[in-house]
PDB file of C-alpha atoms in Angstrom:
ATOM      1  CA  MET A   1       6.661 -17.874 -10.707  1.00 59.00           C
ATOM      2  CA  ASN A   2       4.314 -20.832 -10.102  1.00 88.00           C
ATOM      3  CA  LEU A   3       3.760 -20.715  -6.346  1.00 94.00           C
ATOM      4  CA  SER A   4       3.672 -17.998  -3.693  1.00 94.00           C
ATOM      5  CA  LEU A   5       3.446 -18.703   0.030  1.00 96.00           C
ATOM      6  CA  VAL A   6       2.002 -15.821   2.048  1.00 95.00           C
ATOM      7  CA  ILE A   7       2.783 -15.840   5.771  1.00 95.00           C
ATOM      8  CA  PRO A   8       1.636 -13.126   8.204  1.00 94.00           C
ATOM      9  CA  VAL A   9       4.096 -12.651  11.059  1.00 93.00           C
ATOM     10  CA  TYR A  10       3.480 -11.167  14.500  1.00 93.00           C
ATOM     11  CA  ASN A  11       6.042 -11.794  17.241  1.00 91.00           C
ATOM     12  CA  GLU A  12       7.282 -15.149  15.912  1.00 91.00           C
ATOM     13  CA  GLU A  13      11.069 -14.631  16.046  1.00 91.00           C
ATOM     14  CA  SER A  14      11.824 -18.169  17.271  1.00 90.00           C
ATOM     15  CA  SER A  15       9.569 -19.914  14.742  1.00 92.00           C
ATOM     16  CA  LEU A  16      10.711 -18.248  11.531  1.00 94.00           C
ATOM     17  CA  PRO A  17      14.014 -20.058  10.791  1.00 95.00           C
ATOM     18  CA  ILE A  18      12.435 -23.427  11.569  1.00 94.00           C
ATOM     19  CA  LEU A  19       9.429 -22.594   9.411  1.00 95.00           C
ATOM     20  CA  LEU A  20      11.494 -21.606   6.371  1.00 95.00           C
ATOM     21  CA  GLU A  21      13.596 -24.743   6.677  1.00 95.00           C
ATOM     22  CA  SER A  22      10.450 -26.880   6.890  1.00 94.00           C
ATOM     23  CA  ILE A  23       8.977 -25.173   3.822  1.00 95.00           C
ATOM     24  CA  ALA A  24      12.122 -25.742   1.770  1.00 94.00           C
ATOM     25  CA  ARG A  25      12.172 -29.402   2.779  1.00 94.00           C
ATOM     26  CA  ALA A  26       8.471 -29.892   1.983  1.00 94.00           C
ATOM     27  CA  LEU A  27       8.637 -28.190  -1.430  1.00 93.00           C
ATOM     28  CA  GLU A  28      11.869 -29.799  -2.568  1.00 90.00           C
ATOM     29  CA  PRO A  29      10.133 -32.737  -4.349  1.00 89.00           C
ATOM     30  CA  ILE A  30       7.673 -30.590  -6.332  1.00 86.00           C
ATOM     31  CA  ARG A  31       8.607 -29.140  -9.694  1.00 81.00           C
ATOM     32  CA  LYS A  32       7.470 -25.581  -9.193  1.00 84.00           C
ATOM     33  CA  GLN A  33       9.247 -22.294  -8.772  1.00 91.00           C
ATOM     34  CA  TRP A  34       8.229 -20.854  -5.422  1.00 93.00           C
ATOM     35  CA  GLU A  35       8.650 -17.831  -3.211  1.00 93.00           C
ATOM     36  CA  VAL A  36       7.813 -17.058   0.405  1.00 95.00           C
ATOM     37  CA  ILE A  37       6.387 -13.665   1.291  1.00 93.00           C
ATOM     38  CA  PHE A  38       6.630 -12.884   4.994  1.00 94.00           C
ATOM     39  CA  VAL A  39       4.508  -9.930   6.092  1.00 92.00           C
ATOM     40  CA  ASN A  40       5.733  -8.505   9.374  1.00 92.00           C
ATOM     41  CA  ASP A  41       2.608  -7.128  11.020  1.00 91.00           C
ATOM     42  CA  GLY A  42       4.240  -4.636  13.385  1.00 89.00           C
ATOM     43  CA  SER A  43       6.040  -7.213  15.543  1.00 90.00           C
ATOM     44  CA  THR A  44       7.456  -5.880  18.810  1.00 90.00           C
ATOM     45  CA  ASP A  45      10.122  -8.580  19.122  1.00 91.00           C
ATOM     46  CA  SER A  46      13.063  -9.190  16.768  1.00 92.00           C
ATOM     47  CA  SER A  47      10.962 -10.876  14.054  1.00 92.00           C
ATOM     48  CA  LEU A  48      11.858  -8.226  11.481  1.00 91.00           C
ATOM     49  CA  GLU A  49      15.596  -8.666  12.112  1.00 93.00           C
ATOM     50  CA  VAL A  50      15.216 -12.431  11.698  1.00 94.00           C
ATOM     51  CA  LEU A  51      13.313 -11.895   8.450  1.00 93.00           C
ATOM     52  CA  ARG A  52      16.038  -9.586   7.132  1.00 91.00           C
ATOM     53  CA  MET A  53      18.588 -12.288   7.873  1.00 93.00           C
ATOM     54  CA  LEU A  54      16.518 -14.975   6.105  1.00 93.00           C
ATOM     55  CA  ALA A  55      16.000 -12.737   3.079  1.00 91.00           C
ATOM     56  CA  LYS A  56      19.742 -12.121   2.874  1.00 91.00           C
ATOM     57  CA  GLN A  57      20.465 -15.848   3.046  1.00 93.00           C
ATOM     58  CA  ASP A  58      17.961 -16.721   0.287  1.00 91.00           C
ATOM     59  CA  PRO A  59      17.265 -13.575  -1.781  1.00 90.00           C
ATOM     60  CA  LYS A  60      15.751 -15.525  -4.684  1.00 91.00           C
ATOM     61  CA  ARG A  61      12.936 -17.043  -2.652  1.00 92.00           C
ATOM     62  CA  VAL A  62      12.408 -15.004   0.497  1.00 93.00           C
ATOM     63  CA  ARG A  63      10.533 -11.700   0.303  1.00 93.00           C
ATOM     64  CA  VAL A  64       9.623  -9.474   3.243  1.00 92.00           C
ATOM     65  CA  VAL A  65       6.897  -6.850   3.585  1.00 91.00           C
ATOM     66  CA  ALA A  66       7.122  -4.865   6.821  1.00 91.00           C
ATOM     67  CA  PHE A  67       4.203  -2.829   8.175  1.00 91.00           C
ATOM     68  CA  ARG A  68       4.786   0.389  10.100  1.00 87.00           C
ATOM     69  CA  ARG A  69       2.486  -0.885  12.867  1.00 88.00           C
ATOM     70  CA  ASN A  70       0.152  -3.761  13.642  1.00 88.00           C
ATOM     71  CA  PHE A  71      -2.762  -3.777  11.184  1.00 87.00           C
ATOM     72  CA  GLY A  72      -4.074  -7.296  11.812  1.00 86.00           C
ATOM     73  CA  GLN A  73      -3.872 -10.686  10.149  1.00 88.00           C
ATOM     74  CA  THR A  74      -6.292  -9.918   7.334  1.00 87.00           C
ATOM     75  CA  SER A  75      -4.331  -6.833   6.271  1.00 88.00           C
ATOM     76  CA  ALA A  76      -1.103  -8.837   6.382  1.00 89.00           C
ATOM     77  CA  ILE A  77      -2.589 -11.549   4.171  1.00 91.00           C
ATOM     78  CA  SER A  78      -3.956  -8.948   1.773  1.00 88.00           C
ATOM     79  CA  ALA A  79      -0.537  -7.259   1.495  1.00 88.00           C
ATOM     80  CA  GLY A  80       1.148 -10.604   0.893  1.00 89.00           C
ATOM     81  CA  ILE A  81      -1.288 -11.439  -1.897  1.00 89.00           C
ATOM     82  CA  ASP A  82      -0.744  -8.002  -3.475  1.00 86.00           C
ATOM     83  CA  HIS A  83       3.029  -8.580  -3.582  1.00 88.00           C
ATOM     84  CA  ALA A  84       2.879 -12.239  -4.633  1.00 89.00           C
ATOM     85  CA  GLN A  85       3.988 -13.245  -8.133  1.00 90.00           C
ATOM     86  CA  GLY A  86       2.686 -16.813  -8.250  1.00 91.00           C
ATOM     87  CA  GLU A  87      -0.346 -18.139 -10.090  1.00 92.00           C
ATOM     88  CA  ILE A  88      -1.087 -20.287  -7.031  1.00 94.00           C
ATOM     89  CA  ILE A  89      -1.315 -18.737  -3.564  1.00 95.00           C
ATOM     90  CA  VAL A  90      -0.815 -20.731  -0.361  1.00 96.00           C
ATOM     91  CA  LEU A  91      -1.592 -19.146   3.003  1.00 95.00           C
ATOM     92  CA  LEU A  92      -0.225 -20.417   6.293  1.00 94.00           C
ATOM     93  CA  ASP A  93       0.562 -19.165   9.792  1.00 93.00           C
ATOM     94  CA  ALA A  94       4.046 -18.447  11.114  1.00 92.00           C
ATOM     95  CA  ASP A  95       3.586 -20.152  14.496  1.00 90.00           C
ATOM     96  CA  LEU A  96       4.506 -23.669  13.238  1.00 91.00           C
ATOM     97  CA  GLN A  97       1.029 -25.018  14.001  1.00 91.00           C
ATOM     98  CA  ASN A  98       0.389 -25.395  10.261  1.00 92.00           C
ATOM     99  CA  ASP A  99       2.525 -28.170   8.799  1.00 93.00           C
ATOM    100  CA  PRO A 100       4.343 -27.289   5.523  1.00 94.00           C
ATOM    101  CA  GLU A 101       4.333 -31.009   4.690  1.00 94.00           C
ATOM    102  CA  ASP A 102       0.626 -30.565   3.881  1.00 95.00           C
ATOM    103  CA  ILE A 103       1.341 -28.063   1.088  1.00 95.00           C
ATOM    104  CA  PRO A 104       2.134 -30.679  -1.632  1.00 94.00           C
ATOM    105  CA  ARG A 105      -1.126 -32.448  -0.728  1.00 94.00           C
ATOM    106  CA  LEU A 106      -3.074 -29.199  -1.137  1.00 95.00           C
ATOM    107  CA  LEU A 107      -1.416 -28.576  -4.512  1.00 94.00           C
ATOM    108  CA  ALA A 108      -2.223 -32.111  -5.651  1.00 93.00           C
ATOM    109  CA  LYS A 109      -5.859 -31.478  -4.741  1.00 94.00           C
ATOM    110  CA  LEU A 110      -5.832 -28.286  -6.801  1.00 94.00           C
ATOM    111  CA  ASP A 111      -4.546 -30.321  -9.749  1.00 92.00           C
ATOM    112  CA  GLU A 112      -7.720 -32.425  -9.544  1.00 94.00           C
ATOM    113  CA  GLY A 113      -9.644 -29.425 -10.859  1.00 92.00           C
ATOM    114  CA  TYR A 114     -10.471 -27.441  -7.747  1.00 94.00           C
ATOM    115  CA  ASP A 115     -10.047 -23.684  -7.529  1.00 94.00           C
ATOM    116  CA  LEU A 116      -9.585 -23.557  -3.755  1.00 95.00           C
ATOM    117  CA  VAL A 117      -8.548 -26.154  -1.185  1.00 96.00           C
ATOM    118  CA  SER A 118      -9.159 -25.267   2.452  1.00 94.00           C
ATOM    119  CA  GLY A 119      -7.445 -26.964   5.365  1.00 93.00           C
ATOM    120  CA  TRP A 120      -9.426 -28.624   8.152  1.00 92.00           C
ATOM    121  CA  ARG A 121      -7.739 -28.892  11.548  1.00 90.00           C
ATOM    122  CA  LYS A 122      -9.583 -32.101  12.345  1.00 86.00           C
ATOM    123  CA  ASP A 123      -7.414 -32.882  15.387  1.00 84.00           C
ATOM    124  CA  ARG A 124      -6.857 -29.379  16.682  1.00 82.00           C
ATOM    125  CA  LYS A 125      -4.127 -28.807  19.284  1.00 77.00           C
ATOM    126  CA  ASP A 126      -5.615 -25.759  21.036  1.00 73.00           C
ATOM    127  CA  SER A 127      -7.482 -25.043  24.239  1.00 72.00           C
ATOM    128  CA  ARG A 128     -10.942 -26.480  23.819  1.00 69.00           C
ATOM    129  CA  LEU A 129     -12.753 -23.915  25.957  1.00 69.00           C
ATOM    130  CA  THR A 130     -11.189 -20.693  24.690  1.00 67.00           C
ATOM    131  CA  ARG A 131     -10.237 -21.608  21.097  1.00 70.00           C
ATOM    132  CA  THR A 132     -11.819 -24.785  19.726  1.00 76.00           C
ATOM    133  CA  LEU A 133     -15.380 -24.441  21.052  1.00 79.00           C
ATOM    134  CA  PRO A 134     -15.884 -20.779  19.981  1.00 79.00           C
ATOM    135  CA  SER A 135     -14.325 -21.661  16.606  1.00 81.00           C
ATOM    136  CA  ASN A 136     -16.733 -24.580  16.105  1.00 83.00           C
ATOM    137  CA  MET A 137     -19.681 -22.337  16.889  1.00 85.00           C
ATOM    138  CA  ALA A 138     -18.432 -19.678  14.462  1.00 85.00           C
ATOM    139  CA  ASN A 139     -17.878 -22.308  11.740  1.00 87.00           C
ATOM    140  CA  TRP A 140     -21.438 -23.590  12.132  1.00 90.00           C
ATOM    141  CA  LEU A 141     -22.847 -20.054  11.997  1.00 88.00           C
ATOM    142  CA  ILE A 142     -20.842 -19.108   8.900  1.00 89.00           C
ATOM    143  CA  SER A 143     -21.883 -22.312   7.126  1.00 91.00           C
ATOM    144  CA  TRP A 144     -25.549 -21.723   7.977  1.00 90.00           C
ATOM    145  CA  VAL A 145     -25.585 -18.059   6.923  1.00 88.00           C
ATOM    146  CA  THR A 146     -23.498 -18.333   3.738  1.00 88.00           C
ATOM    147  CA  GLY A 147     -24.428 -21.816   2.514  1.00 89.00           C
ATOM    148  CA  VAL A 148     -20.737 -22.741   2.168  1.00 91.00           C
ATOM    149  CA  HIS A 149     -20.352 -25.848   4.290  1.00 90.00           C
ATOM    150  CA  LEU A 150     -16.820 -26.235   5.639  1.00 92.00           C
ATOM    151  CA  HIS A 151     -15.670 -27.604   8.970  1.00 90.00           C
ATOM    152  CA  ASP A 152     -12.950 -25.035   9.584  1.00 91.00           C
ATOM    153  CA  PHE A 153     -13.150 -21.522   8.130  1.00 89.00           C
ATOM    154  CA  GLY A 154     -10.536 -20.336  10.627  1.00 85.00           C
ATOM    155  CA  CYS A 155      -7.715 -22.539   9.331  1.00 90.00           C
ATOM    156  CA  THR A 156      -5.246 -20.209   7.614  1.00 90.00           C
ATOM    157  CA  LEU A 157      -3.746 -23.041   5.568  1.00 94.00           C
ATOM    158  CA  LYS A 158      -5.380 -22.717   2.158  1.00 95.00           C
ATOM    159  CA  ALA A 159      -4.314 -23.041  -1.472  1.00 95.00           C
ATOM    160  CA  TYR A 160      -6.060 -21.419  -4.399  1.00 93.00           C
ATOM    161  CA  HIS A 161      -5.593 -20.079  -7.899  1.00 93.00           C
ATOM    162  CA  ARG A 162      -4.964 -16.340  -7.907  1.00 89.00           C
ATOM    163  CA  GLU A 163      -7.804 -15.512 -10.313  1.00 86.00           C
ATOM    164  CA  THR A 164     -10.291 -17.083  -7.909  1.00 85.00           C
ATOM    165  CA  LEU A 165     -10.360 -13.918  -5.792  1.00 78.00           C
ATOM    166  CA  ALA A 166      -9.695 -11.325  -8.472  1.00 74.00           C
ATOM    167  CA  GLY A 167     -11.648  -8.172  -7.626  1.00 69.00           C
ATOM    168  CA  PHE A 168     -12.140  -8.871  -3.896  1.00 73.00           C
ATOM    169  CA  ARG A 169     -10.490  -6.879  -1.136  1.00 75.00           C
ATOM    170  CA  LEU A 170     -10.135  -8.220   2.394  1.00 78.00           C
ATOM    171  CA  TYR A 171     -10.988  -6.140   5.455  1.00 73.00           C
ATOM    172  CA  GLY A 172     -11.581  -6.725   9.164  1.00 69.00           C
ATOM    173  CA  GLU A 173     -11.335 -10.459   9.888  1.00 73.00           C
ATOM    174  CA  MET A 174     -12.452 -11.413   6.393  1.00 80.00           C
ATOM    175  CA  HIS A 175      -9.523 -13.650   5.474  1.00 85.00           C
ATOM    176  CA  ARG A 176     -11.529 -16.531   6.955  1.00 85.00           C
ATOM    177  CA  PHE A 177     -14.291 -15.770   4.437  1.00 89.00           C
ATOM    178  CA  ILE A 178     -12.050 -16.385   1.414  1.00 90.00           C
ATOM    179  CA  PRO A 179     -13.920 -19.643   0.576  1.00 92.00           C
ATOM    180  CA  VAL A 180     -17.225 -17.736   0.777  1.00 90.00           C
ATOM    181  CA  PHE A 181     -16.050 -15.050  -1.662  1.00 88.00           C
ATOM    182  CA  ALA A 182     -14.647 -17.743  -3.967  1.00 90.00           C
ATOM    183  CA  HIS A 183     -17.930 -19.670  -3.843  1.00 89.00           C
ATOM    184  CA  SER A 184     -19.847 -16.519  -4.790  1.00 85.00           C
ATOM    185  CA  VAL A 185     -18.033 -16.373  -8.152  1.00 84.00           C
ATOM    186  CA  GLY A 186     -18.536 -20.066  -8.878  1.00 87.00           C
ATOM    187  CA  ALA A 187     -15.192 -21.455  -7.693  1.00 90.00           C
ATOM    188  CA  ARG A 188     -14.859 -25.186  -7.127  1.00 93.00           C
ATOM    189  CA  ILE A 189     -14.072 -25.603  -3.425  1.00 94.00           C
ATOM    190  CA  THR A 190     -13.050 -28.584  -1.357  1.00 94.00           C
ATOM    191  CA  GLU A 191     -11.717 -29.236   2.119  1.00 95.00           C
ATOM    192  CA  MET A 192      -9.118 -31.696   3.358  1.00 95.00           C
ATOM    193  CA  PRO A 193      -7.827 -32.624   6.835  1.00 94.00           C
ATOM    194  CA  VAL A 194      -4.413 -31.177   7.641  1.00 94.00           C
ATOM    195  CA  ASN A 195      -1.963 -31.704  10.450  1.00 92.00           C
ATOM    196  CA  HIS A 196      -2.254 -29.261  13.330  1.00 89.00           C
ATOM    197  CA  ARG A 197       0.621 -29.074  15.764  1.00 86.00           C
ATOM    198  CA  PRO A 198       0.858 -27.657  19.296  1.00 83.00           C
ATOM    199  CA  ARG A 199       2.357 -24.197  19.560  1.00 79.00           C
ATOM    200  CA  LYS A 200       6.097 -24.422  20.255  1.00 78.00           C
ATOM    201  CA  PHE A 201       7.000 -20.832  21.017  1.00 75.00           C
ATOM    202  CA  GLY A 202       5.212 -17.848  22.520  1.00 65.00           C
ATOM    203  CA  ARG A 203       1.474 -17.688  22.973  1.00 68.00           C
ATOM    204  CA  ALA A 204      -1.601 -17.236  20.812  1.00 65.00           C
ATOM    205  CA  ASN A 205      -2.162 -13.666  19.650  1.00 60.00           C
ATOM    206  CA  TYR A 206      -5.944 -13.955  19.419  1.00 58.00           C
ATOM    207  CA  GLY A 207      -8.627 -14.614  22.035  1.00 55.00           C
ATOM    208  CA  LEU A 208     -12.386 -14.813  22.463  1.00 57.00           C
ATOM    209  CA  ASP A 209     -12.855 -11.207  21.321  1.00 63.00           C
ATOM    210  CA  ARG A 210     -12.009 -12.345  17.801  1.00 66.00           C
ATOM    211  CA  THR A 211     -15.241 -14.392  17.657  1.00 69.00           C
ATOM    212  CA  VAL A 212     -17.298 -11.227  18.126  1.00 74.00           C
ATOM    213  CA  LYS A 213     -15.413  -9.520  15.267  1.00 75.00           C
ATOM    214  CA  VAL A 214     -16.040 -12.514  13.009  1.00 77.00           C
ATOM    215  CA  ILE A 215     -19.779 -12.429  13.712  1.00 78.00           C
ATOM    216  CA  LEU A 216     -19.926  -8.708  12.900  1.00 79.00           C
ATOM    217  CA  ASP A 217     -17.972  -9.256   9.669  1.00 82.00           C
ATOM    218  CA  LEU A 218     -20.426 -12.021   8.789  1.00 84.00           C
ATOM    219  CA  PHE A 219     -23.199  -9.405   8.480  1.00 83.00           C
ATOM    220  CA  THR A 220     -21.030  -7.477   6.021  1.00 81.00           C
ATOM    221  CA  VAL A 221     -20.209 -10.586   3.994  1.00 84.00           C
ATOM    222  CA  LYS A 222     -23.868 -11.602   3.788  1.00 83.00           C
ATOM    223  CA  PHE A 223     -24.833  -8.152   2.539  1.00 83.00           C
ATOM    224  CA  LEU A 224     -21.997  -7.979   0.003  1.00 78.00           C
ATOM    225  CA  LEU A 225     -22.783 -11.395  -1.444  1.00 80.00           C
ATOM    226  CA  GLU A 226     -26.580 -11.264  -1.457  1.00 82.00           C
ATOM    227  CA  TYR A 227     -27.545  -7.612  -1.826  1.00 81.00           C
ATOM    228  CA  SER A 228     -24.603  -5.565  -3.114  1.00 78.00           C
ATOM    229  CA  HIS A 229     -25.986  -5.742  -6.681  1.00 78.00           C
ATOM    230  CA  LYS A 230     -29.654  -5.173  -5.686  1.00 84.00           C
ATOM    231  CA  PRO A 231     -29.765  -3.471  -2.255  1.00 87.00           C
ATOM    232  CA  ILE A 232     -33.366  -2.371  -2.862  1.00 87.00           C
ATOM    233  CA  ARG A 233     -34.394  -5.989  -2.247  1.00 87.00           C
ATOM    234  CA  LEU A 234     -33.127  -5.767   1.328  1.00 87.00           C
ATOM    235  CA  PHE A 235     -34.139  -2.221   2.239  1.00 90.00           C
ATOM    236  CA  GLY A 236     -37.236  -2.199   0.059  1.00 90.00           C
ATOM    237  CA  GLY A 237     -38.412  -5.559   1.363  1.00 90.00           C
ATOM    238  CA  ALA A 238     -38.023  -4.402   4.950  1.00 92.00           C
ATOM    239  CA  GLY A 239     -39.739  -1.106   4.078  1.00 93.00           C
ATOM    240  CA  VAL A 240     -42.739  -2.793   2.480  1.00 94.00           C
ATOM    241  CA  PHE A 241     -43.091  -5.097   5.480  1.00 95.00           C
ATOM    242  CA  LEU A 242     -43.038  -2.155   7.906  1.00 94.00           C
ATOM    243  CA  MET A 243     -45.505  -0.130   5.848  1.00 95.00           C
ATOM    244  CA  VAL A 244     -47.923  -3.039   5.494  1.00 95.00           C
ATOM    245  CA  THR A 245     -47.686  -3.739   9.223  1.00 96.00           C
ATOM    246  CA  GLY A 246     -48.351  -0.070   9.996  1.00 94.00           C
ATOM    247  CA  ALA A 247     -51.281   0.016   7.566  1.00 95.00           C
ATOM    248  CA  LEU A 248     -52.838  -3.080   9.168  1.00 96.00           C
ATOM    249  CA  ASP A 249     -52.397  -1.492  12.596  1.00 94.00           C
ATOM    250  CA  LEU A 250     -54.161   1.707  11.474  1.00 93.00           C
ATOM    251  CA  ALA A 251     -56.878  -0.291   9.728  1.00 95.00           C
ATOM    252  CA  TYR A 252     -57.510  -2.160  12.976  1.00 94.00           C
ATOM    253  CA  LEU A 253     -57.887   1.156  14.846  1.00 93.00           C
ATOM    254  CA  LEU A 254     -60.324   2.405  12.208  1.00 92.00           C
ATOM    255  CA  PHE A 255     -62.325  -0.824  12.441  1.00 93.00           C
ATOM    256  CA  ARG A 256     -62.583  -0.525  16.238  1.00 91.00           C
ATOM    257  CA  ARG A 257     -63.612   3.135  15.992  1.00 90.00           C
ATOM    258  CA  THR A 258     -66.268   2.457  13.344  1.00 90.00           C
ATOM    259  CA  PHE A 259     -67.943  -0.610  14.809  1.00 90.00           C
ATOM    260  CA  PHE A 260     -67.219  -0.426  18.547  1.00 87.00           C
ATOM    261  CA  GLY A 261     -66.726   3.296  19.156  1.00 87.00           C
ATOM    262  CA  VAL A 262     -63.260   2.852  20.692  1.00 87.00           C
ATOM    263  CA  PRO A 263     -61.329   6.156  20.580  1.00 89.00           C
ATOM    264  CA  VAL A 264     -58.361   6.197  18.208  1.00 88.00           C
ATOM    265  CA  PHE A 265     -56.213   8.974  19.674  1.00 87.00           C
ATOM    266  CA  THR A 266     -56.035   7.480  23.160  1.00 85.00           C
ATOM    267  CA  SER A 267     -54.584   4.201  21.923  1.00 88.00           C
ATOM    268  CA  PRO A 268     -50.789   3.657  21.763  1.00 91.00           C
ATOM    269  CA  LEU A 269     -51.395   1.620  18.612  1.00 92.00           C
ATOM    270  CA  LEU A 270     -51.897   4.873  16.697  1.00 92.00           C
ATOM    271  CA  LEU A 271     -48.358   6.017  17.411  1.00 93.00           C
ATOM    272  CA  ILE A 272     -46.981   2.537  16.619  1.00 94.00           C
ATOM    273  CA  GLY A 273     -48.816   2.395  13.288  1.00 93.00           C
ATOM    274  CA  VAL A 274     -47.651   5.856  12.211  1.00 94.00           C
ATOM    275  CA  MET A 275     -44.052   5.113  13.225  1.00 96.00           C
ATOM    276  CA  LEU A 276     -44.046   1.832  11.301  1.00 95.00           C
ATOM    277  CA  ALA A 277     -45.351   3.566   8.181  1.00 94.00           C
ATOM    278  CA  ILE A 278     -42.694   6.304   8.421  1.00 95.00           C
ATOM    279  CA  MET A 279     -39.891   3.795   9.053  1.00 95.00           C
ATOM    280  CA  GLY A 280     -41.056   1.724   6.088  1.00 94.00           C
ATOM    281  CA  PHE A 281     -41.035   4.735   3.784  1.00 93.00           C
ATOM    282  CA  GLN A 282     -37.556   5.727   4.999  1.00 94.00           C
ATOM    283  CA  SER A 283     -36.273   2.192   4.437  1.00 93.00           C
ATOM    284  CA  ILE A 284     -37.457   2.261   0.830  1.00 92.00           C
ATOM    285  CA  LEU A 285     -35.704   5.602   0.322  1.00 93.00           C
ATOM    286  CA  MET A 286     -32.515   4.092   1.800  1.00 91.00           C
ATOM    287  CA  GLY A 287     -32.832   1.241  -0.688  1.00 89.00           C
ATOM    288  CA  LEU A 288     -33.039   3.692  -3.588  1.00 90.00           C
ATOM    289  CA  ILE A 289     -29.967   5.575  -2.328  1.00 91.00           C
ATOM    290  CA  ALA A 290     -28.118   2.259  -1.933  1.00 86.00           C
ATOM    291  CA  GLU A 291     -29.046   1.381  -5.536  1.00 85.00           C
ATOM    292  CA  LEU A 292     -27.415   4.622  -6.735  1.00 84.00           C
ATOM    293  CA  LEU A 293     -24.315   3.927  -4.635  1.00 84.00           C
ATOM    294  CA  ALA A 294     -24.065   0.356  -5.972  1.00 77.00           C
ATOM    295  CA  ARG A 295     -24.186   1.603  -9.547  1.00 76.00           C
ATOM    296  CA  THR A 296     -21.568   4.257  -8.805  1.00 80.00           C
ATOM    297  CA  TYR A 297     -19.355   1.614  -7.178  1.00 71.00           C
ATOM    298  CA  HIS A 298     -19.455  -0.738 -10.157  1.00 64.00           C
ATOM    299  CA  GLU A 299     -19.330   1.860 -12.927  1.00 68.00           C
ATOM    300  CA  SER A 300     -16.568   4.009 -11.403  1.00 71.00           C
ATOM    301  CA  GLN A 301     -14.274   0.979 -11.212  1.00 64.00           C
ATOM    302  CA  GLN A 302     -15.585  -0.569 -14.414  1.00 67.00           C
ATOM    303  CA  LYS A 303     -16.304  -3.562 -12.194  1.00 62.00           C
ATOM    304  CA  PRO A 304     -18.655  -6.091 -13.861  1.00 62.00           C
ATOM    305  CA  THR A 305     -21.524  -7.730 -12.027  1.00 55.00           C
ATOM    306  CA  TYR A 306     -20.441 -11.152 -13.267  1.00 53.00           C
ATOM    307  CA  THR A 307     -17.317 -13.316 -13.456  1.00 51.00           C
ATOM    308  CA  VAL A 308     -16.107 -15.380 -16.422  1.00 58.00           C
ATOM    309  CA  ARG A 309     -14.319 -18.715 -15.977  1.00 53.00           C
ATOM    310  CA  GLU A 310     -13.125 -19.011 -19.587  1.00 51.00           C
ATOM    311  CA  THR A 311     -13.845 -17.849 -23.119  1.00 44.00           C
ATOM    312  CA  ILE A 312     -13.669 -19.700 -26.438  1.00 43.00           C
ATOM    313  CA  ASN A 313     -12.740 -17.923 -29.661  1.00 38.00           C
ATOM    314  CA  ILE A 314     -13.284 -14.538 -28.064  1.00 52.00           C
ATOM    315  CA  LYS A 315     -10.708 -11.825 -28.678  1.00 54.00           C
ATOM    316  CA  ARG A 316     -10.047  -9.318 -25.934  1.00 51.00           C
ATOM    317  CA  ARG A 317     -10.705  -5.692 -26.727  1.00 47.00           C
ATOM    318  CA  ARG A 318      -7.659  -3.449 -26.538  1.00 50.00           C
TER     319      ARG A 318
END
């Protein structure tokens, strides 16, 4: 299998037949074997029945994974990837706002030597106040924090080689951070404008509350990428800063007492200095515990702290 399309589905009964027909039409000219994996994320309408019908009509290409309840888009994408057989993975939404006609263009871009091609909804057909503006702010924040500069992290339409994300698991709202994880292992990433169409059926399943979740997940991503191998640098650095600040505070109190006779025990700075010193010491201890946990995490899974793009004249150990 050359190509797997992963599509999370939540209450999209009217869109699914049209979507599958559009995919078949768009992929007809390319010479690749392909499959479509629909992941029904606990839909409350008749989406699952429609998917069963589509799978019966085209059993060679249509696969269906059905959740017991709604677990969220990231979990649906993760399940689709786990069940995909293709060397190339393409993600897209089921609401018809992503255009399947863009898929051959994404694949052609991959053939230029990129590991991941991310879609950019340059002319987005969504409410500016509730969807586009918060998304633009989140995109700027993610770019600034991670150093991966893309215009549209939230666009589901992406194409990438499977090995690009080998070893990563997606949680929370982290499907939008796929380019960030890929960049962390040295993947070649690019972005290209894609067609974005107005929603035809139903309504959007996500609102402003999703922006808050993305920001919280961003803290996790930053920690995983920067400090998961050496957490002592984060906790220890903060601990040293707090201890030095506390020591300077206490030294100032001692200086005032020695040269100006100002009482030490009546000043609130004494309590602040002692608390800063204790917090700094505790932070360093947390860093040491995190170091032990990081080593347990990597060694228990035999998970290396590096990634290899290719080898030359190296035989794999059996």
